[in-house]
Structures are given as structure tokens and as C-alpha cells.
Amino acid sequence: MSEAPHEEEDGLRWRRVLLKLSGEAFAGGQGVGIDPPTVRRIAEEIHSVVQLGAELAVVVGGGNMVRGTLASGAGIERTTADHMGMLATVINALALQDALEKLGLEVRTQTGITMTAVAEPFIRRRAMRHLEKGRVVIFGAGTGNPYFTTDTAAALRAVEIRAQAILKATNIDGIYERDPKLDATAKKYAHLTHEEAFRLRLKVMDLTAFSLSMENGIPIVVFDLNQAGNIRRVLQGEAVGTIVGTR
């Protein structure tokens, strides 16, 4: 798998990447549901990097509608709650697909749970072929299994499609030693190895996802999605966010 980043001929740091979007990213300032202007803005960000020649896959969360762990805590059986959360991610995937297609991009949505009326089932070789043809591939329904987060789905799909990096979009501009919202003096890390992030117990991704990326040598870039142009800046090698896994 990928080790240290390198410059491609067209100036891209990584050619094939997986972008992880939280469900909350789709809600904008609403907090819940889907905010169409926000989804359109995200789609425009993705469009700009595809135009540069990047091969982009996306894993979406569903926390703007249903979060499996919270539903389980409210009394719904855990497996059922997690399946509800997976269906929420498919709704977000279709919303993003629609926004991207309106910008002229070719898009394929694949799901971990078979629902052929609305999306392709996840087939690794087909997903890779779509990427090679310049299509954006959106992965919905997580891994298709309960008890696994969409972070884990992102790391798993990244390994399967041979992505060179995972871009984890958040509402914070990187990884800090402490929560910067609670402590303005908290130090921000520019670069960390996987081992350093693990030793410092920094919450980059959940442990299963983090272990998958570490074992397969896939760097993780944590950055602020709300800053326009950040996805493009990351791919062009600018110092944006925090990179875990490279020096």
C-alpha cells in the first residue's frame, strides 16, 4: 500500500484517494437532515479535484438522520439500530450523487447492503474500474455489517480499492493534543506517524479503522471541510490539516 506521499506528474500528491464525510456534514447549520446548499458546496469541492485528474471515492456517514449507537441506547435492538443507520447513509449517498451529476460528473453509488433499485452492490473490481474511468464512486451502507462504524467502512474500502490516502473531513482544522474548543492553548499536530497517534491516544478514527490504515500503510489526512478549497489543497500537497502516517 501507500507509504510516503509523492508528486504525480500532474502535481497531485496522491492520485487515488478516499474521502470520508460525516453525516453531519450534510446537515450544514441545521444539525439534522439534509441541507441542499451545503451538499451542493461539497459537490463543487469534489468536482474541483476530479477536474485535476484525481480518482475519488467517498464514504458517507448517516449521523444527520440516524446514529446506530444512539438508537440502540434508546432501546432499539443494536443490529436493527445499526441497519437503520446504514440506510441513512444511503440517503446521503443519493443526495451527493444527485448534486455531483448536476455538475456534470459521472457517479456510481455502491452499497454494502444490496438494494439494486437505487444503487450497485459493492463489487471491488467494478468500483476500481469506475475510478479508472474517471467516475466518482460513493460507498453507502457502511461495511454492510452491524457493529462497524462508517470510519471502519472508509478504512476498509480504502484498502480494497488501493487508495493512496484517506481524507477525513471534519469541522476542525486538524488533530490537537486536547480539544481546542475547550483549551485555546492546545497544540495542533502537523505530522504524526500512526505509532505516535496510537501512543498519544489521539482520536483520529475509531480503533478498528485506525488499525486497518496503520497495518496497510495508508496515511490519513484530517482537515476542515468548511474551508473552501481544502480538498484540492490537500491533494496538491499544501500544508492543510494533520497528516497521520507520513513524515
JSON list of C-alpha atoms in Angstrom, two decimals:
[
{"chain": "A", "resi": 1, "resn": "MET", "atom": "CA", "xyz": [0.00, 0.00, 0.00]},
{"chain": "A", "resi": 2, "resn": "SER", "atom": "CA", "xyz": [0.93, 3.67, 0.02]},
{"chain": "A", "resi": 3, "resn": "GLU", "atom": "CA", "xyz": [3.87, 4.90, 2.03]},
{"chain": "A", "resi": 4, "resn": "ALA", "atom": "CA", "xyz": [5.34, 8.38, 1.80]},
{"chain": "A", "resi": 5, "resn": "PRO", "atom": "CA", "xyz": [3.43, 10.81, -0.41]},
{"chain": "A", "resi": 6, "resn": "HIS", "atom": "CA", "xyz": [4.87, 11.76, -3.75]},
{"chain": "A", "resi": 7, "resn": "GLU", "atom": "CA", "xyz": [4.16, 14.22, -6.52]},
{"chain": "A", "resi": 8, "resn": "GLU", "atom": "CA", "xyz": [2.35, 12.81, -9.53]},
{"chain": "A", "resi": 9, "resn": "GLU", "atom": "CA", "xyz": [3.14, 14.16, -13.00]},
{"chain": "A", "resi": 10, "resn": "ASP", "atom": "CA", "xyz": [0.10, 16.45, -12.84]},
{"chain": "A", "resi": 11, "resn": "GLY", "atom": "CA", "xyz": [1.11, 17.88, -9.46]},
{"chain": "A", "resi": 12, "resn": "LEU", "atom": "CA", "xyz": [-1.19, 15.74, -7.32]},
{"chain": "A", "resi": 13, "resn": "ARG", "atom": "CA", "xyz": [0.27, 14.40, -4.10]},
{"chain": "A", "resi": 14, "resn": "TRP", "atom": "CA", "xyz": [-1.96, 11.32, -4.33]},
{"chain": "A", "resi": 15, "resn": "ARG", "atom": "CA", "xyz": [-3.84, 10.14, -7.39]},
{"chain": "A", "resi": 16, "resn": "ARG", "atom": "CA", "xyz": [-6.47, 7.85, -5.84]},
{"chain": "A", "resi": 17, "resn": "VAL", "atom": "CA", "xyz": [-7.97, 8.86, -2.52]},
{"chain": "A", "resi": 18, "resn": "LEU", "atom": "CA", "xyz": [-10.93, 8.03, -0.35]},
{"chain": "A", "resi": 19, "resn": "LEU", "atom": "CA", "xyz": [-12.85, 10.94, 1.16]},
{"chain": "A", "resi": 20, "resn": "LYS", "atom": "CA", "xyz": [-14.72, 10.28, 4.41]},
{"chain": "A", "resi": 21, "resn": "LEU", "atom": "CA", "xyz": [-17.71, 12.56, 5.00]},
{"chain": "A", "resi": 22, "resn": "SER", "atom": "CA", "xyz": [-19.69, 12.52, 8.22]},
{"chain": "A", "resi": 23, "resn": "GLY", "atom": "CA", "xyz": [-23.47, 12.55, 8.09]},
{"chain": "A", "resi": 24, "resn": "GLU", "atom": "CA", "xyz": [-23.43, 15.82, 9.99]},
{"chain": "A", "resi": 25, "resn": "ALA", "atom": "CA", "xyz": [-21.59, 17.42, 7.06]},
{"chain": "A", "resi": 26, "resn": "PHE", "atom": "CA", "xyz": [-24.80, 17.07, 5.01]},
{"chain": "A", "resi": 27, "resn": "ALA", "atom": "CA", "xyz": [-26.90, 18.97, 7.54]},
{"chain": "A", "resi": 28, "resn": "GLY", "atom": "CA", "xyz": [-25.00, 22.26, 7.38]},
{"chain": "A", "resi": 29, "resn": "GLY", "atom": "CA", "xyz": [-26.14, 24.63, 10.11]},
{"chain": "A", "resi": 30, "resn": "GLN", "atom": "CA", "xyz": [-29.40, 22.71, 10.56]},
{"chain": "A", "resi": 31, "resn": "GLY", "atom": "CA", "xyz": [-27.77, 19.97, 12.64]},
{"chain": "A", "resi": 32, "resn": "VAL", "atom": "CA", "xyz": [-30.15, 17.32, 11.27]},
{"chain": "A", "resi": 33, "resn": "GLY", "atom": "CA", "xyz": [-31.49, 16.34, 7.87]},
{"chain": "A", "resi": 34, "resn": "ILE", "atom": "CA", "xyz": [-30.05, 17.39, 4.52]},
{"chain": "A", "resi": 35, "resn": "ASP", "atom": "CA", "xyz": [-29.25, 21.00, 3.63]},
{"chain": "A", "resi": 36, "resn": "PRO", "atom": "CA", "xyz": [-29.19, 21.19, -0.21]},
{"chain": "A", "resi": 37, "resn": "PRO", "atom": "CA", "xyz": [-26.89, 24.26, -0.44]},
{"chain": "A", "resi": 38, "resn": "THR", "atom": "CA", "xyz": [-24.36, 22.51, 1.80]},
{"chain": "A", "resi": 39, "resn": "VAL", "atom": "CA", "xyz": [-24.49, 19.33, -0.28]},
{"chain": "A", "resi": 40, "resn": "ARG", "atom": "CA", "xyz": [-24.03, 21.44, -3.42]},
{"chain": "A", "resi": 41, "resn": "ARG", "atom": "CA", "xyz": [-20.97, 23.11, -1.90]},
{"chain": "A", "resi": 42, "resn": "ILE", "atom": "CA", "xyz": [-19.44, 19.73, -1.03]},
{"chain": "A", "resi": 43, "resn": "ALA", "atom": "CA", "xyz": [-20.17, 18.54, -4.56]},
{"chain": "A", "resi": 44, "resn": "GLU", "atom": "CA", "xyz": [-18.40, 21.60, -6.00]},
{"chain": "A", "resi": 45, "resn": "GLU", "atom": "CA", "xyz": [-15.34, 20.81, -3.86]},
{"chain": "A", "resi": 46, "resn": "ILE", "atom": "CA", "xyz": [-15.30, 17.24, -5.17]},
{"chain": "A", "resi": 47, "resn": "HIS", "atom": "CA", "xyz": [-15.82, 18.45, -8.75]},
{"chain": "A", "resi": 48, "resn": "SER", "atom": "CA", "xyz": [-12.76, 20.69, -8.49]},
{"chain": "A", "resi": 49, "resn": "VAL", "atom": "CA", "xyz": [-10.42, 17.82, -7.57]},
{"chain": "A", "resi": 50, "resn": "VAL", "atom": "CA", "xyz": [-11.84, 15.42, -10.15]},
{"chain": "A", "resi": 51, "resn": "GLN", "atom": "CA", "xyz": [-11.11, 18.11, -12.73]},
{"chain": "A", "resi": 52, "resn": "LEU", "atom": "CA", "xyz": [-7.46, 17.96, -11.61]},
{"chain": "A", "resi": 53, "resn": "GLY", "atom": "CA", "xyz": [-7.33, 14.27, -12.51]},
{"chain": "A", "resi": 54, "resn": "ALA", "atom": "CA", "xyz": [-7.84, 12.73, -9.08]},
{"chain": "A", "resi": 55, "resn": "GLU", "atom": "CA", "xyz": [-9.62, 9.40, -8.72]},
{"chain": "A", "resi": 56, "resn": "LEU", "atom": "CA", "xyz": [-12.04, 9.97, -5.85]},
{"chain": "A", "resi": 57, "resn": "ALA", "atom": "CA", "xyz": [-14.15, 7.57, -3.81]},
{"chain": "A", "resi": 58, "resn": "VAL", "atom": "CA", "xyz": [-16.39, 8.75, -0.99]},
{"chain": "A", "resi": 59, "resn": "VAL", "atom": "CA", "xyz": [-17.72, 7.05, 2.14]},
{"chain": "A", "resi": 60, "resn": "VAL", "atom": "CA", "xyz": [-20.63, 8.85, 3.78]},
{"chain": "A", "resi": 61, "resn": "GLY", "atom": "CA", "xyz": [-21.96, 8.66, 7.32]},
{"chain": "A", "resi": 62, "resn": "GLY", "atom": "CA", "xyz": [-25.59, 8.93, 8.39]},
{"chain": "A", "resi": 63, "resn": "GLY", "atom": "CA", "xyz": [-25.48, 10.73, 11.73]},
{"chain": "A", "resi": 64, "resn": "ASN", "atom": "CA", "xyz": [-27.59, 13.61, 10.44]},
{"chain": "A", "resi": 65, "resn": "MET", "atom": "CA", "xyz": [-30.54, 11.21, 10.37]},
{"chain": "A", "resi": 66, "resn": "VAL", "atom": "CA", "xyz": [-29.89, 8.09, 12.44]},
{"chain": "A", "resi": 67, "resn": "ARG", "atom": "CA", "xyz": [-26.92, 7.14, 14.56]},
{"chain": "A", "resi": 68, "resn": "GLY", "atom": "CA", "xyz": [-27.00, 3.42, 15.34]},
{"chain": "A", "resi": 69, "resn": "THR", "atom": "CA", "xyz": [-25.40, 3.66, 18.78]},
{"chain": "A", "resi": 70, "resn": "LEU", "atom": "CA", "xyz": [-27.85, 6.36, 19.90]},
{"chain": "A", "resi": 71, "resn": "ALA", "atom": "CA", "xyz": [-30.84, 4.45, 18.53]},
{"chain": "A", "resi": 72, "resn": "SER", "atom": "CA", "xyz": [-29.59, 1.38, 20.37]},
{"chain": "A", "resi": 73, "resn": "GLY", "atom": "CA", "xyz": [-29.27, 3.39, 23.57]},
{"chain": "A", "resi": 74, "resn": "ALA", "atom": "CA", "xyz": [-32.89, 4.47, 23.16]},
{"chain": "A", "resi": 75, "resn": "GLY", "atom": "CA", "xyz": [-33.98, 0.84, 23.31]},
{"chain": "A", "resi": 76, "resn": "ILE", "atom": "CA", "xyz": [-33.86, -0.38, 19.70]},
{"chain": "A", "resi": 77, "resn": "GLU", "atom": "CA", "xyz": [-32.06, -3.69, 19.29]},
{"chain": "A", "resi": 78, "resn": "ARG", "atom": "CA", "xyz": [-28.45, -2.94, 18.29]},
{"chain": "A", "resi": 79, "resn": "THR", "atom": "CA", "xyz": [-28.37, -4.84, 15.00]},
{"chain": "A", "resi": 80, "resn": "THR", "atom": "CA", "xyz": [-31.65, -3.21, 13.92]},
{"chain": "A", "resi": 81, "resn": "ALA", "atom": "CA", "xyz": [-30.38, 0.21, 15.01]},
{"chain": "A", "resi": 82, "resn": "ASP", "atom": "CA", "xyz": [-27.18, -0.22, 13.02]},
{"chain": "A", "resi": 83, "resn": "HIS", "atom": "CA", "xyz": [-29.12, -1.25, 9.92]},
{"chain": "A", "resi": 84, "resn": "MET", "atom": "CA", "xyz": [-31.22, 1.90, 10.31]},
{"chain": "A", "resi": 85, "resn": "GLY", "atom": "CA", "xyz": [-28.00, 3.90, 10.41]},
{"chain": "A", "resi": 86, "resn": "MET", "atom": "CA", "xyz": [-26.77, 2.17, 7.24]},
{"chain": "A", "resi": 87, "resn": "LEU", "atom": "CA", "xyz": [-29.94, 3.12, 5.41]},
{"chain": "A", "resi": 88, "resn": "ALA", "atom": "CA", "xyz": [-29.43, 6.73, 6.49]},
{"chain": "A", "resi": 89, "resn": "THR", "atom": "CA", "xyz": [-26.01, 6.70, 4.80]},
{"chain": "A", "resi": 90, "resn": "VAL", "atom": "CA", "xyz": [-27.61, 5.58, 1.54]},
{"chain": "A", "resi": 91, "resn": "ILE", "atom": "CA", "xyz": [-29.97, 8.57, 1.63]},
{"chain": "A", "resi": 92, "resn": "ASN", "atom": "CA", "xyz": [-26.94, 10.86, 1.99]},
{"chain": "A", "resi": 93, "resn": "ALA", "atom": "CA", "xyz": [-25.11, 9.00, -0.78]},
{"chain": "A", "resi": 94, "resn": "LEU", "atom": "CA", "xyz": [-28.01, 9.53, -3.18]},
{"chain": "A", "resi": 95, "resn": "ALA", "atom": "CA", "xyz": [-28.20, 13.23, -2.28]},
{"chain": "A", "resi": 96, "resn": "LEU", "atom": "CA", "xyz": [-24.49, 13.62, -3.03]},
{"chain": "A", "resi": 97, "resn": "GLN", "atom": "CA", "xyz": [-24.80, 11.60, -6.23]},
{"chain": "A", "resi": 98, "resn": "ASP", "atom": "CA", "xyz": [-27.56, 13.92, -7.45]},
{"chain": "A", "resi": 99, "resn": "ALA", "atom": "CA", "xyz": [-25.54, 17.06, -6.64]},
{"chain": "A", "resi": 100, "resn": "LEU", "atom": "CA", "xyz": [-22.45, 15.71, -8.41]},
{"chain": "A", "resi": 101, "resn": "GLU", "atom": "CA", "xyz": [-24.37, 14.65, -11.51]},
{"chain": "A", "resi": 102, "resn": "LYS", "atom": "CA", "xyz": [-25.87, 18.14, -11.76]},
{"chain": "A", "resi": 103, "resn": "LEU", "atom": "CA", "xyz": [-22.28, 19.40, -12.06]},
{"chain": "A", "resi": 104, "resn": "GLY", "atom": "CA", "xyz": [-21.67, 17.06, -14.98]},
{"chain": "A", "resi": 105, "resn": "LEU", "atom": "CA", "xyz": [-19.74, 14.32, -13.20]},
{"chain": "A", "resi": 106, "resn": "GLU", "atom": "CA", "xyz": [-20.28, 10.61, -13.78]},
{"chain": "A", "resi": 107, "resn": "VAL", "atom": "CA", "xyz": [-21.12, 8.97, -10.46]},
{"chain": "A", "resi": 108, "resn": "ARG", "atom": "CA", "xyz": [-21.74, 5.43, -9.26]},
{"chain": "A", "resi": 109, "resn": "THR", "atom": "CA", "xyz": [-23.15, 4.64, -5.83]},
{"chain": "A", "resi": 110, "resn": "GLN", "atom": "CA", "xyz": [-22.37, 1.23, -4.38]},
{"chain": "A", "resi": 111, "resn": "THR", "atom": "CA", "xyz": [-23.83, -0.14, -1.17]},
{"chain": "A", "resi": 112, "resn": "GLY", "atom": "CA", "xyz": [-22.77, -2.72, 1.38]},
{"chain": "A", "resi": 113, "resn": "ILE", "atom": "CA", "xyz": [-26.42, -3.86, 1.60]},
{"chain": "A", "resi": 114, "resn": "THR", "atom": "CA", "xyz": [-27.89, -4.98, -1.71]},
{"chain": "A", "resi": 115, "resn": "MET", "atom": "CA", "xyz": [-30.58, -2.58, -2.97]},
{"chain": "A", "resi": 116, "resn": "THR", "atom": "CA", "xyz": [-30.31, -2.76, -6.75]},
{"chain": "A", "resi": 117, "resn": "ALA", "atom": "CA", "xyz": [-33.27, -0.44, -7.40]},
{"chain": "A", "resi": 118, "resn": "VAL", "atom": "CA", "xyz": [-31.20, 2.54, -6.22]},
{"chain": "A", "resi": 119, "resn": "ALA", "atom": "CA", "xyz": [-27.52, 1.55, -6.33]},
{"chain": "A", "resi": 120, "resn": "GLU", "atom": "CA", "xyz": [-25.00, -1.04, -7.38]},
{"chain": "A", "resi": 121, "resn": "PRO", "atom": "CA", "xyz": [-23.91, -3.64, -4.83]},
{"chain": "A", "resi": 122, "resn": "PHE", "atom": "CA", "xyz": [-20.33, -3.17, -3.69]},
{"chain": "A", "resi": 123, "resn": "ILE", "atom": "CA", "xyz": [-18.09, -5.05, -6.11]},
{"chain": "A", "resi": 124, "resn": "ARG", "atom": "CA", "xyz": [-14.43, -4.22, -5.61]},
{"chain": "A", "resi": 125, "resn": "ARG", "atom": "CA", "xyz": [-13.22, -4.70, -9.17]},
{"chain": "A", "resi": 126, "resn": "ARG", "atom": "CA", "xyz": [-16.17, -2.77, -10.59]},
{"chain": "A", "resi": 127, "resn": "ALA", "atom": "CA", "xyz": [-15.50, 0.11, -8.17]},
{"chain": "A", "resi": 128, "resn": "MET", "atom": "CA", "xyz": [-11.87, 0.24, -9.26]},
{"chain": "A", "resi": 129, "resn": "ARG", "atom": "CA", "xyz": [-12.88, 0.23, -12.91]},
{"chain": "A", "resi": 130, "resn": "HIS", "atom": "CA", "xyz": [-15.23, 3.15, -12.33]},
{"chain": "A", "resi": 131, "resn": "LEU", "atom": "CA", "xyz": [-12.38, 5.10, -10.75]},
{"chain": "A", "resi": 132, "resn": "GLU", "atom": "CA", "xyz": [-10.08, 4.32, -13.66]},
{"chain": "A", "resi": 133, "resn": "LYS", "atom": "CA", "xyz": [-12.74, 5.73, -15.99]},
{"chain": "A", "resi": 134, "resn": "GLY", "atom": "CA", "xyz": [-12.87, 8.99, -14.04]},
{"chain": "A", "resi": 135, "resn": "ARG", "atom": "CA", "xyz": [-16.15, 8.34, -12.25]},
{"chain": "A", "resi": 136, "resn": "VAL", "atom": "CA", "xyz": [-16.74, 9.29, -8.64]},
{"chain": "A", "resi": 137, "resn": "VAL", "atom": "CA", "xyz": [-17.69, 6.25, -6.57]},
{"chain": "A", "resi": 138, "resn": "ILE", "atom": "CA", "xyz": [-19.81, 6.76, -3.46]},
{"chain": "A", "resi": 139, "resn": "PHE", "atom": "CA", "xyz": [-19.95, 3.95, -0.91]},
{"chain": "A", "resi": 140, "resn": "GLY", "atom": "CA", "xyz": [-23.11, 3.77, 1.20]},
{"chain": "A", "resi": 141, "resn": "ALA", "atom": "CA", "xyz": [-24.42, 1.42, 3.89]},
{"chain": "A", "resi": 142, "resn": "GLY", "atom": "CA", "xyz": [-21.07, 1.19, 5.66]},
{"chain": "A", "resi": 143, "resn": "THR", "atom": "CA", "xyz": [-19.50, -2.24, 5.56]},
{"chain": "A", "resi": 144, "resn": "GLY", "atom": "CA", "xyz": [-22.96, -3.82, 5.35]},
{"chain": "A", "resi": 145, "resn": "ASN", "atom": "CA", "xyz": [-22.49, -5.26, 8.84]},
{"chain": "A", "resi": 146, "resn": "PRO", "atom": "CA", "xyz": [-23.70, -4.08, 12.25]},
{"chain": "A", "resi": 147, "resn": "TYR", "atom": "CA", "xyz": [-21.23, -3.09, 14.98]},
{"chain": "A", "resi": 148, "resn": "PHE", "atom": "CA", "xyz": [-18.89, -1.40, 12.49]},
{"chain": "A", "resi": 149, "resn": "THR", "atom": "CA", "xyz": [-18.70, 2.37, 12.05]},
{"chain": "A", "resi": 150, "resn": "THR", "atom": "CA", "xyz": [-18.51, 4.29, 8.78]},
{"chain": "A", "resi": 151, "resn": "ASP", "atom": "CA", "xyz": [-14.93, 5.18, 9.79]},
{"chain": "A", "resi": 152, "resn": "THR", "atom": "CA", "xyz": [-14.15, 1.46, 9.62]},
{"chain": "A", "resi": 153, "resn": "ALA", "atom": "CA", "xyz": [-16.01, 1.27, 6.30]},
{"chain": "A", "resi": 154, "resn": "ALA", "atom": "CA", "xyz": [-13.81, 4.11, 4.99]},
{"chain": "A", "resi": 155, "resn": "ALA", "atom": "CA", "xyz": [-10.60, 2.36, 6.01]},
{"chain": "A", "resi": 156, "resn": "LEU", "atom": "CA", "xyz": [-11.79, -0.98, 4.63]},
{"chain": "A", "resi": 157, "resn": "ARG", "atom": "CA", "xyz": [-12.88, 0.44, 1.28]},
{"chain": "A", "resi": 158, "resn": "ALA", "atom": "CA", "xyz": [-9.62, 2.42, 1.04]},
{"chain": "A", "resi": 159, "resn": "VAL", "atom": "CA", "xyz": [-7.64, -0.80, 1.42]},
{"chain": "A", "resi": 160, "resn": "GLU", "atom": "CA", "xyz": [-9.86, -2.66, -1.04]},
{"chain": "A", "resi": 161, "resn": "ILE", "atom": "CA", "xyz": [-9.66, -0.06, -3.83]},
{"chain": "A", "resi": 162, "resn": "ARG", "atom": "CA", "xyz": [-5.95, 0.58, -3.20]},
{"chain": "A", "resi": 163, "resn": "ALA", "atom": "CA", "xyz": [-6.43, 4.21, -2.26]},
{"chain": "A", "resi": 164, "resn": "GLN", "atom": "CA", "xyz": [-3.22, 6.09, -1.54]},
{"chain": "A", "resi": 165, "resn": "ALA", "atom": "CA", "xyz": [-4.71, 8.17, 1.28]},
{"chain": "A", "resi": 166, "resn": "ILE", "atom": "CA", "xyz": [-7.82, 8.65, 3.39]},
{"chain": "A", "resi": 167, "resn": "LEU", "atom": "CA", "xyz": [-9.06, 12.24, 3.61]},
{"chain": "A", "resi": 168, "resn": "LYS", "atom": "CA", "xyz": [-11.12, 12.60, 6.78]},
{"chain": "A", "resi": 169, "resn": "ALA", "atom": "CA", "xyz": [-13.24, 15.74, 6.55]},
{"chain": "A", "resi": 170, "resn": "THR", "atom": "CA", "xyz": [-14.19, 17.28, 9.90]},
{"chain": "A", "resi": 171, "resn": "ASN", "atom": "CA", "xyz": [-15.27, 20.61, 11.36]},
{"chain": "A", "resi": 172, "resn": "ILE", "atom": "CA", "xyz": [-11.84, 21.20, 12.89]},
{"chain": "A", "resi": 173, "resn": "ASP", "atom": "CA", "xyz": [-8.60, 22.08, 11.10]},
{"chain": "A", "resi": 174, "resn": "GLY", "atom": "CA", "xyz": [-6.57, 19.06, 12.19]},
{"chain": "A", "resi": 175, "resn": "ILE", "atom": "CA", "xyz": [-5.62, 16.98, 15.22]},
{"chain": "A", "resi": 176, "resn": "TYR", "atom": "CA", "xyz": [-4.84, 18.65, 18.52]},
{"chain": "A", "resi": 177, "resn": "GLU", "atom": "CA", "xyz": [-3.34, 17.33, 21.74]},
{"chain": "A", "resi": 178, "resn": "ARG", "atom": "CA", "xyz": [-6.54, 18.47, 23.50]},
{"chain": "A", "resi": 179, "resn": "ASP", "atom": "CA", "xyz": [-9.91, 19.75, 22.36]},
{"chain": "A", "resi": 180, "resn": "PRO", "atom": "CA", "xyz": [-9.14, 23.26, 21.02]},
{"chain": "A", "resi": 181, "resn": "LYS", "atom": "CA", "xyz": [-12.73, 24.33, 21.71]},
{"chain": "A", "resi": 182, "resn": "LEU", "atom": "CA", "xyz": [-12.10, 23.75, 25.40]},
{"chain": "A", "resi": 183, "resn": "ASP", "atom": "CA", "xyz": [-8.44, 24.77, 25.51]},
{"chain": "A", "resi": 184, "resn": "ALA", "atom": "CA", "xyz": [-7.26, 27.53, 23.16]},
{"chain": "A", "resi": 185, "resn": "THR", "atom": "CA", "xyz": [-3.62, 26.72, 24.02]},
{"chain": "A", "resi": 186, "resn": "ALA", "atom": "CA", "xyz": [-3.88, 23.14, 22.73]},
{"chain": "A", "resi": 187, "resn": "LYS", "atom": "CA", "xyz": [-1.10, 22.23, 20.29]},
{"chain": "A", "resi": 188, "resn": "LYS", "atom": "CA", "xyz": [-2.00, 21.27, 16.74]},
{"chain": "A", "resi": 189, "resn": "TYR", "atom": "CA", "xyz": [0.00, 18.48, 15.11]},
{"chain": "A", "resi": 190, "resn": "ALA", "atom": "CA", "xyz": [1.12, 18.93, 11.50]},
{"chain": "A", "resi": 191, "resn": "HIS", "atom": "CA", "xyz": [2.50, 15.39, 11.06]},
{"chain": "A", "resi": 192, "resn": "LEU", "atom": "CA", "xyz": [2.27, 12.21, 13.10]},
{"chain": "A", "resi": 193, "resn": "THR", "atom": "CA", "xyz": [3.19, 8.61, 12.45]},
{"chain": "A", "resi": 194, "resn": "HIS", "atom": "CA", "xyz": [0.49, 6.03, 13.05]},
{"chain": "A", "resi": 195, "resn": "GLU", "atom": "CA", "xyz": [2.51, 4.82, 16.03]},
{"chain": "A", "resi": 196, "resn": "GLU", "atom": "CA", "xyz": [2.68, 8.32, 17.56]},
{"chain": "A", "resi": 197, "resn": "ALA", "atom": "CA", "xyz": [-1.06, 8.86, 17.16]},
{"chain": "A", "resi": 198, "resn": "PHE", "atom": "CA", "xyz": [-1.74, 5.47, 18.75]},
{"chain": "A", "resi": 199, "resn": "ARG", "atom": "CA", "xyz": [0.69, 6.06, 21.64]},
{"chain": "A", "resi": 200, "resn": "LEU", "atom": "CA", "xyz": [-0.77, 9.52, 22.35]},
{"chain": "A", "resi": 201, "resn": "ARG", "atom": "CA", "xyz": [-4.29, 8.05, 22.22]},
{"chain": "A", "resi": 202, "resn": "LEU", "atom": "CA", "xyz": [-5.41, 10.69, 19.74]},
{"chain": "A", "resi": 203, "resn": "LYS", "atom": "CA", "xyz": [-8.90, 10.08, 18.38]},
{"chain": "A", "resi": 204, "resn": "VAL", "atom": "CA", "xyz": [-8.11, 10.09, 14.67]},
{"chain": "A", "resi": 205, "resn": "MET", "atom": "CA", "xyz": [-10.63, 7.39, 13.74]},
{"chain": "A", "resi": 206, "resn": "ASP", "atom": "CA", "xyz": [-12.11, 4.55, 15.74]},
{"chain": "A", "resi": 207, "resn": "LEU", "atom": "CA", "xyz": [-9.60, 1.87, 16.70]},
{"chain": "A", "resi": 208, "resn": "THR", "atom": "CA", "xyz": [-10.64, -0.69, 14.08]},
{"chain": "A", "resi": 209, "resn": "ALA", "atom": "CA", "xyz": [-10.41, 1.88, 11.28]},
{"chain": "A", "resi": 210, "resn": "PHE", "atom": "CA", "xyz": [-7.13, 3.25, 12.57]},
{"chain": "A", "resi": 211, "resn": "SER", "atom": "CA", "xyz": [-5.62, -0.23, 12.82]},
{"chain": "A", "resi": 212, "resn": "LEU", "atom": "CA", "xyz": [-6.61, -1.02, 9.23]},
{"chain": "A", "resi": 213, "resn": "SER", "atom": "CA", "xyz": [-4.96, 2.13, 7.91]},
{"chain": "A", "resi": 214, "resn": "MET", "atom": "CA", "xyz": [-1.84, 1.57, 10.01]},
{"chain": "A", "resi": 215, "resn": "GLU", "atom": "CA", "xyz": [-1.43, -2.08, 9.00]},
{"chain": "A", "resi": 216, "resn": "ASN", "atom": "CA", "xyz": [-1.78, -1.20, 5.33]},
{"chain": "A", "resi": 217, "resn": "GLY", "atom": "CA", "xyz": [0.38, 1.92, 5.37]},
{"chain": "A", "resi": 218, "resn": "ILE", "atom": "CA", "xyz": [-2.40, 4.31, 4.29]},
{"chain": "A", "resi": 219, "resn": "PRO", "atom": "CA", "xyz": [-1.94, 7.89, 5.50]},
{"chain": "A", "resi": 220, "resn": "ILE", "atom": "CA", "xyz": [-4.91, 9.75, 6.99]},
{"chain": "A", "resi": 221, "resn": "VAL", "atom": "CA", "xyz": [-5.33, 13.49, 6.45]},
{"chain": "A", "resi": 222, "resn": "VAL", "atom": "CA", "xyz": [-7.64, 15.20, 8.95]},
{"chain": "A", "resi": 223, "resn": "PHE", "atom": "CA", "xyz": [-8.80, 18.61, 7.73]},
{"chain": "A", "resi": 224, "resn": "ASP", "atom": "CA", "xyz": [-11.55, 21.21, 7.94]},
{"chain": "A", "resi": 225, "resn": "LEU", "atom": "CA", "xyz": [-14.24, 20.66, 5.30]},
{"chain": "A", "resi": 226, "resn": "ASN", "atom": "CA", "xyz": [-15.76, 24.09, 5.97]},
{"chain": "A", "resi": 227, "resn": "GLN", "atom": "CA", "xyz": [-12.74, 25.88, 4.49]},
{"chain": "A", "resi": 228, "resn": "ALA", "atom": "CA", "xyz": [-13.40, 26.21, 0.77]},
{"chain": "A", "resi": 229, "resn": "GLY", "atom": "CA", "xyz": [-10.78, 24.56, -1.43]},
{"chain": "A", "resi": 230, "resn": "ASN", "atom": "CA", "xyz": [-9.26, 22.37, 1.28]},
{"chain": "A", "resi": 231, "resn": "ILE", "atom": "CA", "xyz": [-9.73, 19.06, -0.54]},
{"chain": "A", "resi": 232, "resn": "ARG", "atom": "CA", "xyz": [-7.89, 20.47, -3.55]},
{"chain": "A", "resi": 233, "resn": "ARG", "atom": "CA", "xyz": [-5.16, 21.93, -1.33]},
{"chain": "A", "resi": 234, "resn": "VAL", "atom": "CA", "xyz": [-4.60, 18.59, 0.37]},
{"chain": "A", "resi": 235, "resn": "LEU", "atom": "CA", "xyz": [-4.23, 16.81, -2.96]},
{"chain": "A", "resi": 236, "resn": "GLN", "atom": "CA", "xyz": [-1.87, 19.48, -4.27]},
{"chain": "A", "resi": 237, "resn": "GLY", "atom": "CA", "xyz": [0.42, 18.96, -1.29]},
{"chain": "A", "resi": 238, "resn": "GLU", "atom": "CA", "xyz": [-0.27, 22.15, 0.65]},
{"chain": "A", "resi": 239, "resn": "ALA", "atom": "CA", "xyz": [0.14, 22.14, 4.44]},
{"chain": "A", "resi": 240, "resn": "VAL", "atom": "CA", "xyz": [-3.51, 21.61, 5.35]},
{"chain": "A", "resi": 241, "resn": "GLY", "atom": "CA", "xyz": [-4.75, 19.85, 8.48]},
{"chain": "A", "resi": 242, "resn": "THR", "atom": "CA", "xyz": [-2.82, 16.99, 10.06]},
{"chain": "A", "resi": 243, "resn": "ILE", "atom": "CA", "xyz": [-1.26, 14.05, 8.22]},
{"chain": "A", "resi": 244, "resn": "VAL", "atom": "CA", "xyz": [-1.05, 10.77, 10.11]},
{"chain": "A", "resi": 245, "resn": "GLY", "atom": "CA", "xyz": [1.21, 8.10, 8.68]},
{"chain": "A", "resi": 246, "resn": "THR", "atom": "CA", "xyz": [3.87, 10.05, 6.81]},
{"chain": "A", "resi": 247, "resn": "ARG", "atom": "CA", "xyz": [6.88, 12.17, 7.65]}
]
